[in-house]
Tab-separated table of C-alpha atoms in Angstrom:
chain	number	residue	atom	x	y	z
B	1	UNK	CA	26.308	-29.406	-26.519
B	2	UNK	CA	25.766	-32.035	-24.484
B	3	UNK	CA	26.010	-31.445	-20.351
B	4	UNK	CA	26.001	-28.128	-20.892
B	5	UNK	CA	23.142	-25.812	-19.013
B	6	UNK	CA	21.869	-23.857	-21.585
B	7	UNK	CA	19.096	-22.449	-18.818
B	8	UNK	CA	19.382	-19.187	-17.004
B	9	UNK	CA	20.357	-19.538	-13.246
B	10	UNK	CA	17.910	-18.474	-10.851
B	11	UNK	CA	20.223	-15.452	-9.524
B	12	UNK	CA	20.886	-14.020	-13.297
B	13	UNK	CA	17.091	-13.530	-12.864
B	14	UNK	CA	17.052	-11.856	-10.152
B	15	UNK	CA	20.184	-10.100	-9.961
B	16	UNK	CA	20.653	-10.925	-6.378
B	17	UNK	CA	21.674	-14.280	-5.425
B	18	UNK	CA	21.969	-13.572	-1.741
B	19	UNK	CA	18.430	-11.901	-1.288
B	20	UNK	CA	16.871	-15.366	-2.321
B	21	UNK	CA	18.458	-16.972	0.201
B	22	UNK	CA	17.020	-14.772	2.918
B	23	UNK	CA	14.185	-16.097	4.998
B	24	UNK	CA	12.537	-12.851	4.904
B	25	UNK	CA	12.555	-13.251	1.023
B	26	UNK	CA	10.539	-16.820	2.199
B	27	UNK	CA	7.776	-15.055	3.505
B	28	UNK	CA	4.420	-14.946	1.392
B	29	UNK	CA	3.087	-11.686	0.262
B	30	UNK	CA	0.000	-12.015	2.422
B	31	UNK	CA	2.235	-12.768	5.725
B	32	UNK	CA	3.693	-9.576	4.504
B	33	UNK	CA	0.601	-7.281	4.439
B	34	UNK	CA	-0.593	-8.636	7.475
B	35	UNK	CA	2.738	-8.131	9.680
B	36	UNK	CA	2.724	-4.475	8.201
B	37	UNK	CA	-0.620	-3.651	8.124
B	38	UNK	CA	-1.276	-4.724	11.746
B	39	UNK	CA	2.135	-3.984	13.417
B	40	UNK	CA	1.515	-0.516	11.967
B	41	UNK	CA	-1.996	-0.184	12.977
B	42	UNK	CA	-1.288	-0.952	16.964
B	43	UNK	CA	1.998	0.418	16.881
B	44	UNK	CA	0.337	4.043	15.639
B	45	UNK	CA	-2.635	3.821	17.869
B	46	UNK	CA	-0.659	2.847	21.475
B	47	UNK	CA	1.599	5.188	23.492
B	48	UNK	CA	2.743	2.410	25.857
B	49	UNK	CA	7.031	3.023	25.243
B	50	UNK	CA	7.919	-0.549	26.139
B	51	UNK	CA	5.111	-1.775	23.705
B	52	UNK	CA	6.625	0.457	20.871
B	53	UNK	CA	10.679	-0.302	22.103
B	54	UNK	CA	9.172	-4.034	21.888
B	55	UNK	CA	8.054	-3.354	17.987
B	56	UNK	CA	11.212	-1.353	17.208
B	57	UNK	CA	12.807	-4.715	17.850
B	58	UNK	CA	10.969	-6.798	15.472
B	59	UNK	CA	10.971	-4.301	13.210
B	60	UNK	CA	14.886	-4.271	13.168
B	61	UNK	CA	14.691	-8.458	13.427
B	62	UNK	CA	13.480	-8.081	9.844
B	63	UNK	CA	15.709	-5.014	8.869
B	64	UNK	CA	18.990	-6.683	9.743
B	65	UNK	CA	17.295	-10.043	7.865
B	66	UNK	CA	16.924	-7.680	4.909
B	67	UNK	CA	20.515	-6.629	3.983
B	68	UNK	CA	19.776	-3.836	2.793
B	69	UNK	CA	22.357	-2.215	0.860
B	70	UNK	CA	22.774	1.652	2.286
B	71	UNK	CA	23.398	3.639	-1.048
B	72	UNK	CA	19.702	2.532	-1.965
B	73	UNK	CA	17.987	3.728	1.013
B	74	UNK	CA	20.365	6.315	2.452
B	75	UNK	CA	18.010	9.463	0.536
B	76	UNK	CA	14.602	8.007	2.117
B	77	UNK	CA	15.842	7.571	5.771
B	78	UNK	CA	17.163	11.369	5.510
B	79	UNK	CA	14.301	12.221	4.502
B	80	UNK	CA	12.365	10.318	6.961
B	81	UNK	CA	14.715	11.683	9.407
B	82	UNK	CA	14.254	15.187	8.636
B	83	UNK	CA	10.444	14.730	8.424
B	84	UNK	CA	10.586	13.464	11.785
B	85	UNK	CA	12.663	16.204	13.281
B	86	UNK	CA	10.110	18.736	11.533
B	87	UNK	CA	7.244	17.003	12.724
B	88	UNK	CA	8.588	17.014	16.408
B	89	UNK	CA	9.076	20.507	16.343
B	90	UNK	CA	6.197	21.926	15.211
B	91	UNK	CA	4.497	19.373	17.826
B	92	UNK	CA	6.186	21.370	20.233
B	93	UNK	CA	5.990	24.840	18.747
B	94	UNK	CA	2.299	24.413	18.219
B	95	UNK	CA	1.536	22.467	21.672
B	96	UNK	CA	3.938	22.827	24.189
B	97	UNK	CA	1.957	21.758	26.826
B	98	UNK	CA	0.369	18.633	25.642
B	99	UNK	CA	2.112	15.842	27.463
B	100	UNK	CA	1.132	17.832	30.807
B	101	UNK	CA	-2.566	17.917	29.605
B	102	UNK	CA	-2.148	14.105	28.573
B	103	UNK	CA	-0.146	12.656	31.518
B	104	UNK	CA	-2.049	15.136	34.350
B	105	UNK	CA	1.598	16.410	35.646
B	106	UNK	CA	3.901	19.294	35.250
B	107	UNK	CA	7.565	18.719	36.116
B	108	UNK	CA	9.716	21.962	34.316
B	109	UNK	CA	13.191	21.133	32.987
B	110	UNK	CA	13.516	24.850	31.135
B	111	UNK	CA	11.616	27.801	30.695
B	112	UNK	CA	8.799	29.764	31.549
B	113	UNK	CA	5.178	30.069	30.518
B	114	UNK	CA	3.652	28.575	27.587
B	115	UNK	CA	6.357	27.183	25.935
B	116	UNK	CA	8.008	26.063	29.206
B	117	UNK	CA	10.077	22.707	28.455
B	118	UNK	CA	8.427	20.003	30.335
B	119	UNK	CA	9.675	16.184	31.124
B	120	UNK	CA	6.146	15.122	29.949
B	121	UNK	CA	6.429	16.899	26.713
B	122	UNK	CA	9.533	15.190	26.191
B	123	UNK	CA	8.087	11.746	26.627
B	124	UNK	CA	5.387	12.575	24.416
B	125	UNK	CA	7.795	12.893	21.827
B	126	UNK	CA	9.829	10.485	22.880
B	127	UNK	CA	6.822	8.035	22.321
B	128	UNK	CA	6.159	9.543	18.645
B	129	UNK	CA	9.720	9.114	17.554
B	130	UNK	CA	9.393	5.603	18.973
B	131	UNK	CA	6.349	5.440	15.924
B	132	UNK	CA	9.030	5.967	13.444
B	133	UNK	CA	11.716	4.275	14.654
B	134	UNK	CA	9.577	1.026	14.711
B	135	UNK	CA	7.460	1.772	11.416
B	136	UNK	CA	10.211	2.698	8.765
B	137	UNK	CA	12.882	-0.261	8.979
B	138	UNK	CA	9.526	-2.583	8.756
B	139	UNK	CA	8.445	-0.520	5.831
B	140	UNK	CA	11.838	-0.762	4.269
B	141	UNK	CA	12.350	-4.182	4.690
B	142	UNK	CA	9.124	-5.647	3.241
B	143	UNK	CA	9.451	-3.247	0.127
B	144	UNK	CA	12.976	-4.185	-0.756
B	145	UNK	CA	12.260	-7.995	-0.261
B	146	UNK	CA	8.841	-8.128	-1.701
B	147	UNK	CA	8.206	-8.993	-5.313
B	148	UNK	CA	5.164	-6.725	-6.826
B	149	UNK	CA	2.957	-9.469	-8.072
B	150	UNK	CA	3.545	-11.590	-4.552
B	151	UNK	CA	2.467	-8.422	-3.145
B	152	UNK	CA	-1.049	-8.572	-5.385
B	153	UNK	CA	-1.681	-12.047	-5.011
B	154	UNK	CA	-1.160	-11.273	-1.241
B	155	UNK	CA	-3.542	-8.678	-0.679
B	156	UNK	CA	-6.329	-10.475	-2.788
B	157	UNK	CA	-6.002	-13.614	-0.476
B	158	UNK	CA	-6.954	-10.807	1.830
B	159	UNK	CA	-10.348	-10.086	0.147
B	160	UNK	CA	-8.844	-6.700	-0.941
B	161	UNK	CA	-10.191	-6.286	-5.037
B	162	UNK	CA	-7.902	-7.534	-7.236
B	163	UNK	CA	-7.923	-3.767	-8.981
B	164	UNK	CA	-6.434	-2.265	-6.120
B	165	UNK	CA	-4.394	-5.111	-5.774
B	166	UNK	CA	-3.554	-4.569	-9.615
B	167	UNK	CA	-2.940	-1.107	-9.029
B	168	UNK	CA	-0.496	-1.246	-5.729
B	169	UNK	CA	1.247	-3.758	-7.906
B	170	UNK	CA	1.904	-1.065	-10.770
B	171	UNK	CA	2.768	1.447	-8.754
B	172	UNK	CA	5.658	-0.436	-7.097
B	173	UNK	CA	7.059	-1.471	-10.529
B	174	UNK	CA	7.286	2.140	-11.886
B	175	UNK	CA	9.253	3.407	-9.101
B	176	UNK	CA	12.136	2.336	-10.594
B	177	UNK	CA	11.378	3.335	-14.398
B	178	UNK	CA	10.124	7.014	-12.587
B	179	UNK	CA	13.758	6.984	-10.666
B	180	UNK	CA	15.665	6.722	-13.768
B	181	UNK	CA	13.880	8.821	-15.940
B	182	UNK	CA	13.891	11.344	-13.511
B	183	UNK	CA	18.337	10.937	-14.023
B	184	UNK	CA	17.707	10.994	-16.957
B	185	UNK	CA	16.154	14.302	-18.155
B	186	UNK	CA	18.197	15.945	-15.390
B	187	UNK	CA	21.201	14.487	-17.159
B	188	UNK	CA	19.853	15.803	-20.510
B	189	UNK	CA	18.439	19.626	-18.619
B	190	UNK	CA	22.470	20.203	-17.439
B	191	UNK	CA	23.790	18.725	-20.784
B	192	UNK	CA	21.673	21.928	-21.901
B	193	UNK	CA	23.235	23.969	-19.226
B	194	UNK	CA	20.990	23.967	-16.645
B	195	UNK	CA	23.162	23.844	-13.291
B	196	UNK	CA	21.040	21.625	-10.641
B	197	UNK	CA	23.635	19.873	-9.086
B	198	UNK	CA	25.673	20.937	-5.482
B	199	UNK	CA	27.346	23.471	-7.031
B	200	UNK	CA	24.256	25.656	-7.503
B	201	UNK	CA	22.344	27.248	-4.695
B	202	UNK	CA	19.259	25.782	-3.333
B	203	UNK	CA	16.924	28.266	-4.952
B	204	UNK	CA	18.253	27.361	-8.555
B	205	UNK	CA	18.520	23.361	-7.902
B	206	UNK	CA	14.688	23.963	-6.831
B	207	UNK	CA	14.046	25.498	-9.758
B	208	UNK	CA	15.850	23.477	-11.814
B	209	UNK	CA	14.268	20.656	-10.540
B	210	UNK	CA	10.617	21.834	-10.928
B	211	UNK	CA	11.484	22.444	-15.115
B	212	UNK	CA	12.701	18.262	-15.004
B	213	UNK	CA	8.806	17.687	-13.546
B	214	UNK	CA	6.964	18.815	-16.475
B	215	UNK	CA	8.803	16.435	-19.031
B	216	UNK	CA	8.319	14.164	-16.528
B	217	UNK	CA	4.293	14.204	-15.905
B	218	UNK	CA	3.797	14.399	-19.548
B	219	UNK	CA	6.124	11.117	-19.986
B	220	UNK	CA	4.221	9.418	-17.326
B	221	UNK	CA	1.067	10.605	-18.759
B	222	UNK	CA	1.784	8.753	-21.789
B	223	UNK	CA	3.224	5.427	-19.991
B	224	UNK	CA	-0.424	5.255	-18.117
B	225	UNK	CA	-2.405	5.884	-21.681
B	226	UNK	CA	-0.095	2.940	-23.020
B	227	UNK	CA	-1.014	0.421	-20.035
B	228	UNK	CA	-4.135	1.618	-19.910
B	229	UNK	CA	-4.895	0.043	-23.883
B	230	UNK	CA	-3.078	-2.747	-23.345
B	231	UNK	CA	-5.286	-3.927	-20.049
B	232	UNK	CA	-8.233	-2.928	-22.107
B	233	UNK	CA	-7.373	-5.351	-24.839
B	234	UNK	CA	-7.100	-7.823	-22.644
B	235	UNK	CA	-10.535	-7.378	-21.157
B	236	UNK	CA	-8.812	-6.944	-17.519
B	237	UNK	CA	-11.921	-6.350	-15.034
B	238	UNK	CA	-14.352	-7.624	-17.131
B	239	UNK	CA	-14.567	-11.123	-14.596
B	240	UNK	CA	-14.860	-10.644	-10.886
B	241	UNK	CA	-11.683	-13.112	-9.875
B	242	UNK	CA	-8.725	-13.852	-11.035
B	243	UNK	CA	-5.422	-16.257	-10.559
B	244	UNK	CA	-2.346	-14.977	-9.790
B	245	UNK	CA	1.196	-16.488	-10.677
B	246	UNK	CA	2.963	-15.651	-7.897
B	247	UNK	CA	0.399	-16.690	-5.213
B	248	UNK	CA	1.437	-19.838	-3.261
B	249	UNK	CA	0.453	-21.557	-0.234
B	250	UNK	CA	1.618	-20.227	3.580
B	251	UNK	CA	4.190	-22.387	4.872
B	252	UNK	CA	5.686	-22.997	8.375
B	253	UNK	CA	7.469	-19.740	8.475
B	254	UNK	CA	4.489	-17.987	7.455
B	255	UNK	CA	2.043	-19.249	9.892
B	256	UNK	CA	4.728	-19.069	12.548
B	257	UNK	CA	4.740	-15.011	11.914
B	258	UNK	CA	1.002	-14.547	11.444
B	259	UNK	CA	1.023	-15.969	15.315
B	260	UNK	CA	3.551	-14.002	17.143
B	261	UNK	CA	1.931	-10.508	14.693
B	262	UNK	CA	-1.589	-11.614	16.308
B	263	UNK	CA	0.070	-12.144	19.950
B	264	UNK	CA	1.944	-8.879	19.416
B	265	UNK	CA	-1.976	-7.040	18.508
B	266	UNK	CA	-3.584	-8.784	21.401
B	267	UNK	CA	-0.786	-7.795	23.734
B	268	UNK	CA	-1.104	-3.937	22.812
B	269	UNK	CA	-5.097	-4.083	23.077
B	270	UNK	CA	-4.644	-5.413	27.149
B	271	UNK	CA	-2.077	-3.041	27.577
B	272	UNK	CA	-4.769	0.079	26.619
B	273	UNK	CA	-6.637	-1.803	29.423
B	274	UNK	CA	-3.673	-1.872	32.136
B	275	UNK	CA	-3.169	1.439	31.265
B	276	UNK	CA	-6.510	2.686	31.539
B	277	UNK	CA	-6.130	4.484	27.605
B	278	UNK	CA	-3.390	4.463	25.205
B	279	UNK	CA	-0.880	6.310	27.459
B	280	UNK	CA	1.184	4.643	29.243
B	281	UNK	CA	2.034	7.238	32.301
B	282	UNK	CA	5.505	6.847	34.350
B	283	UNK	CA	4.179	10.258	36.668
B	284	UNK	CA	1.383	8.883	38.226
């Protein structure tokens, strides 16, 4: 019929109007890489605490930009949360007395001995949770926002090989395919009457869970044979370049990022040289 838009809008694609709209969706996929990449790089490497507070803030510029929806990251940050409360412990447990060795000083808040409580201990970990509350929004907000391919074509601008390019891209799109198949064998295992939900124990919903793995390797297994042939067929990595559909030129807002990630690198390397080392010390 005539006037009538037979065409698929551009948000029944992708299933998220609003996202497109987002300036962080904007961004190219090598912009991307190189924000991440070296953000995370400095940001692991210096111990300066204004430095990292200053990359916890531009890491939650682009978290808030993200919108991301809760429900679909709420399981990773606990996770990430409880790996970080691990890690700090068993920092602790295993060195008490590292931040005095680092920072030269020895000011005791509790205890005695070896694993006396010390304020320099506690800014040593202060400093390492600083590492994760920068890194993970900036992590979370690139792989929500970031199409797969973009993400390949990206990394190849960046002279990485286009088969590890290839590769990262896979991996990313069978996250979601490995998510739901995962539902869905536990849905068929308690259909069967195996009880893995919160009304078993944590012993049986571990076991319970290790007896949805095997179906699940062996299903995966066969996914990688399948993708395997079909790149085969098509004689991928038989030429030494390739194009990429999604790659497209760096705009304004690109270049504009690449400049203040560079600044931000450059302004932790002449910090390690104010600070005589990586540490930034508040007991000298």
């Amino acid at each position: 019929m005539k006037g009538v838009n037979t065409m698929p809008e551009e948000s029944e694609i992708t299933g998220n109007s609003s996202v497109e709209r987002l300036w962080i969706k904007r961004l190219s996929g090598t912009t991307k890489i190189v924000i991440l990449l070296g953000l995370s790089a400095i940001g692991m490497v210096s111990y300066d605490t204004f430095y990292l507070i200053l990359l916890t803030v531009f890491a939650f510029v682009f978290y808030h930009a993200a919108h991301l929806q809760w429900q679909k990251i709420r399981a990773l940050v606990y996770a990430v949360i409880g790996f970080t409360l691990l890690n700090l412990v068993l920092v602790y447990v295993f060195s008490p007395q590292y931040g005095t060795e680092i920072y030269g000083t020895s000011h005791v808040i509790l205890g005695r001995g070896f694993f006396a409580l010390t304020t320099e201990e506690l800014f040593y970990l202060l400093n390492m949770t600083l590492k994760y509350v920068f890194i993970v929004p900036l992590i979370l907000a690139f792989l929500f926002t970031t199409d797969p391919s973009e993400l390949a074509a990206g990394m190849n601008r960046l002279k990485i090989p286009y088969k590890i390019c290839y590769a990262v891209e896979l991996s990313l799109r069978y996250i979601p395919d490995f998510t739901r198949e995962f539902k869905q064998i536990s849905l068929a295992q308690q259909a069967r009457g195996l009880e893995i939900s919160k009304k078993a124990n944590l012993w049986q919903r571990i076991k319970g869970s290790s007896q949805i793995l095997v179906p699940l390797v062996f299903s995966s297994l066969d996914r990688i044979e399948v993708t395997t042939r079909a790149m085969r067929l098509r004689r991928f990595g038989t030429q030494k370049k390739r194009s990429w559909y999604m790659t497209h030129p760096l705009s304004k807002l690109d270049h504009f990022f690449i400049i203040i990630t560079i600044a931000l690198i450059f302004l932790g390397i002449w910090l390690f040289k104010v600070n005589g080392g990586r540490f930034y010390n508040p007991f000298v």
